[in-house]
mmCIF file of C-alpha atoms and ligand atoms in Angstrom:
data_model
loop_
_atom_site.group_PDB
_atom_site.id
_atom_site.type_symbol
_atom_site.label_atom_id
_atom_site.label_comp_id
_atom_site.label_asym_id
_atom_site.label_seq_id
_atom_site.Cartn_x
_atom_site.Cartn_y
_atom_site.Cartn_z
ATOM 1 C CA MET L 1 25.605 -4.025 -69.431
ATOM 2 C CA ARG L 2 28.537 -4.668 -67.160
ATOM 3 C CA TYR L 3 27.382 -1.922 -64.822
ATOM 4 C CA PHE L 4 23.936 -3.388 -64.752
ATOM 5 C CA PHE L 5 25.252 -6.780 -63.582
ATOM 6 C CA ALA L 6 27.455 -5.090 -61.013
ATOM 7 C CA PHE L 7 24.369 -3.236 -59.778
ATOM 8 C CA LEU L 8 22.355 -6.464 -59.566
ATOM 9 C CA LEU L 9 25.191 -8.100 -57.659
ATOM 10 C CA GLY L 10 25.265 -5.142 -55.284
ATOM 11 C CA VAL L 11 21.538 -5.403 -54.633
ATOM 12 C CA ALA L 12 21.813 -9.136 -54.069
ATOM 13 C CA LEU L 13 24.697 -8.695 -51.631
ATOM 14 C CA LEU L 14 22.830 -5.991 -49.783
ATOM 15 C CA ALA L 15 19.747 -8.188 -49.515
ATOM 16 C CA LEU L 16 21.882 -11.056 -48.267
ATOM 17 C CA THR L 17 23.556 -8.839 -45.657
ATOM 18 C CA VAL L 18 20.227 -7.485 -44.359
ATOM 19 C CA PHE L 19 18.783 -10.988 -44.338
ATOM 20 C CA GLY L 20 21.864 -12.337 -42.574
ATOM 21 C CA ILE L 21 21.697 -9.768 -39.817
ATOM 22 C CA ALA L 22 17.967 -9.394 -39.317
ATOM 23 C CA GLY L 23 16.971 -12.967 -40.081
ATOM 24 C CA ARG L 24 13.626 -14.143 -41.336
ATOM 25 C CA ARG L 25 10.408 -12.693 -40.114
ATOM 26 C CA GLY L 26 9.008 -14.612 -37.124
ATOM 27 C CA THR L 27 12.310 -16.265 -36.201
ATOM 28 C CA ASP L 28 12.904 -16.675 -32.459
ATOM 29 C CA PHE L 29 16.311 -15.808 -31.085
ATOM 30 C CA ARG L 30 17.836 -16.697 -27.764
ATOM 31 C CA LYS L 31 19.781 -13.493 -27.797
ATOM 32 C CA PRO L 32 19.019 -10.375 -29.769
ATOM 33 C CA PRO L 33 20.709 -10.855 -33.164
ATOM 34 C CA LEU L 34 21.740 -7.244 -33.175
ATOM 35 C CA GLU L 35 22.296 -5.389 -29.936
ATOM 36 C CA ILE L 36 23.279 -1.818 -30.590
ATOM 37 C CA PHE L 37 22.916 -0.731 -26.980
ATOM 38 C CA ASN L 38 23.370 -3.281 -24.215
ATOM 39 C CA ASP L 39 20.015 -4.316 -22.905
ATOM 40 C CA MET L 40 19.566 -3.881 -19.154
ATOM 41 C CA VAL L 41 19.652 -7.661 -18.813
ATOM 42 C CA ARG L 42 23.405 -7.480 -19.241
ATOM 43 C CA GLN L 43 24.742 -4.837 -16.911
ATOM 44 C CA ALA L 44 27.396 -4.390 -14.302
ATOM 45 C CA LYS L 45 25.717 -5.135 -10.995
ATOM 46 C CA LEU L 46 26.303 -6.768 -7.636
ATOM 47 C CA ARG L 47 24.709 -10.144 -7.176
ATOM 48 C CA PRO L 48 23.744 -10.945 -3.569
ATOM 49 C CA GLN L 49 25.907 -13.147 -1.389
ATOM 50 C CA VAL L 50 28.922 -13.413 -3.648
ATOM 51 C CA PRO L 51 32.512 -12.239 -3.197
ATOM 52 C CA ASN L 52 33.106 -8.793 -4.543
ATOM 53 C CA SER L 53 36.105 -6.564 -4.339
ATOM 54 C CA PHE L 54 34.147 -3.314 -4.480
ATOM 55 C CA PHE L 55 33.551 -3.149 -0.726
ATOM 56 C CA ALA L 56 36.332 -3.294 1.846
ATOM 57 C CA ASP L 57 35.011 -6.486 3.433
ATOM 58 C CA GLY L 58 34.974 -8.230 0.063
ATOM 59 C CA ARG L 59 31.243 -9.079 0.111
ATOM 60 C CA SER L 60 28.507 -7.970 -2.263
ATOM 61 C CA SER L 61 25.769 -7.960 0.443
ATOM 62 C CA GLN L 62 26.316 -5.357 3.105
ATOM 63 C CA HIS L 63 24.918 -5.096 6.626
ATOM 64 C CA LEU L 64 22.155 -2.573 7.306
ATOM 65 C CA VAL L 65 23.382 0.800 8.471
ATOM 66 C CA ALA L 66 23.813 0.799 12.257
ATOM 67 C CA GLY L 67 20.668 2.051 14.008
ATOM 68 C CA THR L 68 18.264 1.070 11.201
ATOM 69 C CA VAL L 69 14.733 0.753 12.619
ATOM 70 C CA ALA L 70 12.217 -1.758 11.279
ATOM 71 C CA GLN L 71 9.044 0.117 10.413
ATOM 72 C CA ARG L 72 6.544 -1.912 8.505
ATOM 73 C CA ILE L 73 4.391 -4.986 8.893
ATOM 74 C CA GLY L 74 6.467 -8.046 8.168
ATOM 75 C CA ASP L 75 9.585 -6.436 9.566
ATOM 76 C CA GLN L 76 10.992 -7.324 12.914
ATOM 77 C CA GLY L 77 8.899 -5.873 15.717
ATOM 78 C CA ASN L 78 5.587 -6.193 13.903
ATOM 79 C CA ASP L 79 4.957 -9.817 14.702
ATOM 80 C CA THR L 80 1.532 -9.790 16.376
ATOM 81 C CA TRP L 81 2.855 -11.885 19.244
ATOM 82 C CA GLN L 82 6.168 -10.170 19.925
ATOM 83 C CA GLY L 83 5.813 -6.740 18.377
ATOM 84 C CA THR L 84 5.057 -3.503 20.161
ATOM 85 C CA ALA L 85 1.481 -2.436 20.869
ATOM 86 C CA GLN L 86 1.895 0.496 18.520
ATOM 87 C CA ASN L 87 2.934 -1.700 15.604
ATOM 88 C CA THR L 88 0.457 -4.521 16.151
ATOM 89 C CA GLY L 89 -2.509 -3.261 18.168
ATOM 90 C CA MET L 90 -1.963 -6.201 20.530
ATOM 91 C CA VAL L 91 -0.717 -6.371 24.092
ATOM 92 C CA PRO L 92 2.793 -7.787 23.547
ATOM 93 C CA GLY L 93 3.080 -11.468 24.397
ATOM 94 C CA THR L 94 -0.682 -12.017 24.433
ATOM 95 C CA THR L 95 -3.539 -12.475 22.001
ATOM 96 C CA ASN L 96 -5.398 -9.501 23.481
ATOM 97 C CA PHE L 97 -6.135 -6.267 21.659
ATOM 98 C CA VAL L 98 -4.928 -3.114 23.351
ATOM 99 C CA ALA L 99 -7.894 -1.349 24.923
ATOM 100 C CA THR L 100 -6.885 2.198 24.067
ATOM 101 C CA ILE L 101 -4.785 3.913 21.418
ATOM 102 C CA PRO L 102 -1.101 3.520 22.403
ATOM 103 C CA VAL L 103 -0.003 6.827 20.860
ATOM 104 C CA PRO L 104 -0.752 10.325 22.206
ATOM 105 C CA VAL L 105 -4.113 11.544 20.897
ATOM 106 C CA THR L 106 -3.717 15.151 19.842
ATOM 107 C CA THR L 107 -5.749 17.551 17.721
ATOM 108 C CA ALA L 108 -3.174 17.070 14.980
ATOM 109 C CA LEU L 109 -3.711 13.301 15.118
ATOM 110 C CA LEU L 110 -7.482 13.761 14.853
ATOM 111 C CA ASP L 111 -7.114 16.131 11.898
ATOM 112 C CA ARG L 112 -4.886 13.622 10.178
ATOM 113 C CA GLY L 113 -7.365 10.880 11.050
ATOM 114 C CA ARG L 114 -10.262 12.811 9.507
ATOM 115 C CA GLU L 115 -8.296 13.381 6.332
ATOM 116 C CA ARG L 116 -7.234 9.723 6.063
ATOM 117 C CA TYR L 117 -10.684 8.426 6.990
ATOM 118 C CA ASN L 118 -12.277 10.566 4.305
ATOM 119 C CA ILE L 119 -9.876 9.116 1.746
ATOM 120 C CA SER L 120 -9.845 5.444 2.729
ATOM 121 C CA CYS L 121 -13.015 4.652 4.646
ATOM 122 C CA LEU L 122 -15.692 7.181 3.697
ATOM 123 C CA PRO L 123 -16.548 5.612 0.306
ATOM 124 C CA CYS L 124 -17.950 2.606 2.157
ATOM 125 C CA HIS L 125 -18.588 3.606 5.743
ATOM 126 C CA GLY L 126 -19.938 7.074 4.971
ATOM 127 C CA ALA L 127 -18.856 10.501 6.186
ATOM 128 C CA THR L 128 -20.454 9.989 9.586
ATOM 129 C CA GLY L 129 -19.607 6.296 9.855
ATOM 130 C CA ASP L 130 -23.228 5.216 9.444
ATOM 131 C CA GLY L 131 -22.306 2.654 6.788
ATOM 132 C CA ASN L 132 -24.088 4.507 3.974
ATOM 133 C CA GLY L 133 -21.189 5.342 1.716
ATOM 134 C CA ILE L 134 -21.365 5.677 -2.044
ATOM 135 C CA THR L 135 -20.530 1.980 -2.588
ATOM 136 C CA LYS L 136 -23.789 1.049 -0.928
ATOM 137 C CA LYS L 137 -25.790 3.601 -2.877
ATOM 138 C CA ILE L 138 -24.562 2.369 -6.235
ATOM 139 C CA GLY L 139 -25.080 -1.211 -5.131
ATOM 140 C CA ALA L 140 -21.421 -2.218 -5.250
ATOM 141 C CA MET L 141 -21.688 -3.319 -1.654
ATOM 142 C CA ALA L 142 -24.976 -4.406 -0.236
ATOM 143 C CA VAL L 143 -24.035 -4.310 3.425
ATOM 144 C CA VAL L 144 -21.374 -2.120 4.955
ATOM 145 C CA ALA L 145 -20.981 -2.306 8.699
ATOM 146 C CA PRO L 146 -21.909 0.969 10.406
ATOM 147 C CA LEU L 147 -19.162 2.287 12.662
ATOM 148 C CA VAL L 148 -21.737 4.200 14.642
ATOM 149 C CA ASP L 149 -25.227 3.013 15.460
ATOM 150 C CA ALA L 150 -28.010 4.949 13.788
ATOM 151 C CA ALA L 151 -30.278 4.268 16.713
ATOM 152 C CA GLY L 152 -27.808 6.173 18.853
ATOM 153 C CA LYS L 153 -27.667 3.389 21.359
ATOM 154 C CA ASN L 154 -24.228 1.951 20.929
ATOM 155 C CA ALA L 155 -21.325 1.977 18.550
ATOM 156 C CA ILE L 156 -19.102 -0.897 17.573
ATOM 157 C CA ILE L 157 -17.979 -1.990 20.993
ATOM 158 C CA ILE L 158 -14.549 -3.300 20.195
ATOM 159 C CA PRO L 159 -11.180 -2.291 21.630
ATOM 160 C CA ASP L 160 -9.083 0.296 19.830
ATOM 161 C CA GLY L 161 -6.520 -2.380 19.054
ATOM 162 C CA GLN L 162 -9.147 -4.396 17.192
ATOM 163 C CA VAL L 163 -10.188 -1.414 15.083
ATOM 164 C CA PHE L 164 -6.493 -1.023 14.267
ATOM 165 C CA ARG L 165 -6.269 -4.668 13.249
ATOM 166 C CA ILE L 166 -9.416 -4.443 11.126
ATOM 167 C CA ILE L 167 -7.890 -1.474 9.289
ATOM 168 C CA SER L 168 -4.675 -3.492 8.885
ATOM 169 C CA ASP L 169 -6.106 -6.914 7.991
ATOM 170 C CA GLY L 170 -9.634 -6.113 6.827
ATOM 171 C CA LYS L 171 -12.700 -7.996 7.918
ATOM 172 C CA ALA L 172 -13.924 -11.111 6.164
ATOM 173 C CA PRO L 173 -15.659 -11.450 3.869
ATOM 174 C CA ASN L 174 -16.142 -7.974 2.482
ATOM 175 C CA MET L 175 -13.517 -5.552 3.711
ATOM 176 C CA GLN L 176 -9.948 -5.805 2.529
ATOM 177 C CA GLY L 177 -6.924 -4.921 4.670
ATOM 178 C CA TYR L 178 -5.339 -1.515 4.302
ATOM 179 C CA ALA L 179 -1.925 -2.284 5.795
ATOM 180 C CA ALA L 180 -0.248 -1.680 2.468
ATOM 181 C CA ASN L 181 -2.012 1.642 1.917
ATOM 182 C CA ILE L 182 -2.156 3.250 5.339
ATOM 183 C CA GLU L 183 0.881 3.738 7.558
ATOM 184 C CA ILE L 184 0.814 2.606 11.154
ATOM 185 C CA ASN L 185 0.540 6.101 12.627
ATOM 186 C CA ASP L 186 -2.204 6.967 10.174
ATOM 187 C CA ARG L 187 -4.120 3.858 11.213
ATOM 188 C CA TRP L 188 -4.091 5.063 14.809
ATOM 189 C CA ALA L 189 -5.138 8.503 13.594
ATOM 190 C CA ILE L 190 -8.129 6.893 11.875
ATOM 191 C CA VAL L 191 -8.970 4.904 15.003
ATOM 192 C CA ALA L 192 -8.991 8.175 16.958
ATOM 193 C CA TYR L 193 -11.211 9.815 14.349
ATOM 194 C CA VAL L 194 -13.644 6.890 14.339
ATOM 195 C CA ARG L 195 -13.935 7.307 18.106
ATOM 196 C CA ALA L 196 -14.559 11.010 17.579
ATOM 197 C CA LEU L 197 -17.349 10.192 15.092
ATOM 198 C CA GLN L 198 -18.936 7.894 17.653
ATOM 199 C CA ARG L 199 -18.616 10.473 20.385
ATOM 200 C CA ALA L 200 -20.186 13.101 18.163
ATOM 201 C CA ARG L 201 -23.051 10.752 17.359
ATOM 202 C CA PHE L 202 -23.996 10.212 20.960
ATOM 203 C CA ALA L 203 -23.292 13.685 22.255
ATOM 204 C CA THR L 204 -26.123 15.565 23.886
ATOM 205 C CA LEU L 205 -26.938 19.217 23.314
ATOM 206 C CA ASP L 206 -25.551 20.079 26.735
ATOM 207 C CA GLU L 207 -22.128 18.882 25.635
ATOM 208 C CA VAL L 208 -22.011 21.381 22.774
ATOM 209 C CA PRO L 209 -20.351 24.653 23.835
ATOM 210 C CA ALA L 210 -23.015 27.333 24.280
ATOM 211 C CA ALA L 211 -21.509 29.524 21.578
ATOM 212 C CA GLU L 212 -21.832 26.742 19.007
ATOM 213 C CA ARG L 213 -25.369 25.671 19.812
ATOM 214 C CA ALA L 214 -27.005 28.372 17.724
ATOM 215 C CA THR L 215 -25.195 27.132 14.634
ATOM 216 C CA LEU L 216 -26.757 23.676 14.919
ATOM 217 C CA LYS L 217 -29.728 22.782 12.798
HETATM 218 C C1 LIG G 1 -14.679 -1.210 0.170
HETATM 219 C C2 LIG G 1 -15.532 -0.843 1.251
HETATM 220 C C3 LIG G 1 -14.877 -0.606 2.606
HETATM 221 C C4 LIG G 1 -13.856 0.247 2.907
HETATM 222 C C5 LIG G 1 -13.108 1.189 1.964
HETATM 223 C C6 LIG G 1 -13.645 0.143 4.324
HETATM 224 N N1 LIG G 1 -14.498 -0.776 4.861
HETATM 225 FE FE1 LIG G 1 -14.649 -1.273 6.814
HETATM 226 N N2 LIG G 1 -16.049 -2.642 6.374
HETATM 227 C C7 LIG G 1 -16.577 -2.846 5.119
HETATM 228 C C8 LIG G 1 -17.547 -3.919 5.193
HETATM 229 C C9 LIG G 1 -18.367 -4.444 4.026
HETATM 230 C C10 LIG G 1 -17.538 -4.359 6.528
HETATM 231 C C11 LIG G 1 -18.339 -5.510 7.099
HETATM 232 C C12 LIG G 1 -17.407 -6.690 6.978
HETATM 233 C C13 LIG G 1 -18.148 -7.963 6.898
HETATM 234 O O1 LIG G 1 -18.654 -8.410 7.938
HETATM 235 O O2 LIG G 1 -18.208 -8.493 5.781
HETATM 236 C C14 LIG G 1 -16.602 -3.536 7.246
HETATM 237 C C15 LIG G 1 -16.317 -3.656 8.598
HETATM 238 C C16 LIG G 1 -15.560 -2.757 9.321
HETATM 239 C C17 LIG G 1 -15.406 -2.777 10.756
HETATM 240 C C18 LIG G 1 -16.016 -3.761 11.716
HETATM 241 C C19 LIG G 1 -17.345 -3.277 12.161
HETATM 242 C C20 LIG G 1 -17.972 -4.223 13.156
HETATM 243 O O3 LIG G 1 -19.173 -4.023 13.453
HETATM 244 O O4 LIG G 1 -17.306 -5.150 13.614
HETATM 245 C C21 LIG G 1 -14.607 -1.722 11.080
HETATM 246 C C22 LIG G 1 -14.161 -1.302 12.470
HETATM 247 C C23 LIG G 1 -14.254 -1.063 9.839
HETATM 248 N N3 LIG G 1 -14.861 -1.717 8.786
HETATM 249 C C24 LIG G 1 -13.467 0.050 9.758
HETATM 250 C C25 LIG G 1 -13.010 0.584 8.563
HETATM 251 C C26 LIG G 1 -12.064 1.672 8.486
HETATM 252 C C27 LIG G 1 -11.513 2.434 9.674
HETATM 253 C C28 LIG G 1 -11.821 1.885 7.157
HETATM 254 C C29 LIG G 1 -10.859 2.873 6.524
HETATM 255 C C30 LIG G 1 -9.481 2.585 6.770
HETATM 256 C C31 LIG G 1 -12.633 0.947 6.400
HETATM 257 N N4 LIG G 1 -13.324 0.177 7.289
HETATM 258 C C32 LIG G 1 -12.691 0.876 5.025
HETATM 259 C C33 LIG G 1 -16.292 -2.164 3.967
HETATM 260 C C34 LIG G 1 -15.270 -1.250 3.844
#
């Protein structure tokens, strides 16, 4: 009998201990009642702009490494008014679009442009830029602007810089901006490829090299 009471007492103590540590079901705690491993909330780290003895100059925030170049929209040099033509598509110091692509147009750039166009633009604007991409076919987008004119008369007659800005900022109301998805150089590559699509659209048979003509349907 004595052992039985001792056992009961043990069970009661155990229950009390578990209850004391874990608490009641549904109780809210400000801090975890039991923290076996430190949560990442509490960790050794540098807070910005405070004294810290880790670095020689005694500050937690350090200067950028000398020679660091700003690269992306929002960084210095990409302001549409002050930035370079390559970063903004604008003539610096003006509100004018640059007329022609400010980077060297090479075969490699065009290849890159075709690849990027086929990833980012083709679903809406179509493989040839006629505006008949899959989004139109399935009815997700009723009207997609053609980048080349089906009638063969004229293409979008806007400066290269404006095409760059439309890729970057989108075009209201239906096209979103792709600045976050497509790097600056790739945007120019796409501009070059769009121009190539237009050129191909309006080319005459005489412009096709004789050797290639037979392969045309
Ligand atoms: C989700 C579908 C969609 C994607 C993807 C898309 N566009 Fe567009 N784009 C549109 C639509 C819709 C318009 C017409 C905008 C409007 O007036 O509402 C348009 C308009 C344009 C225009 C202006 C045409 C004009 O006549 O002024 C250009 C240039 C253009 N897009 C280029 C591109 C390029 C280059 C890409 C790839 C980086 C791209 N778009 C990706 C849907 C898209």
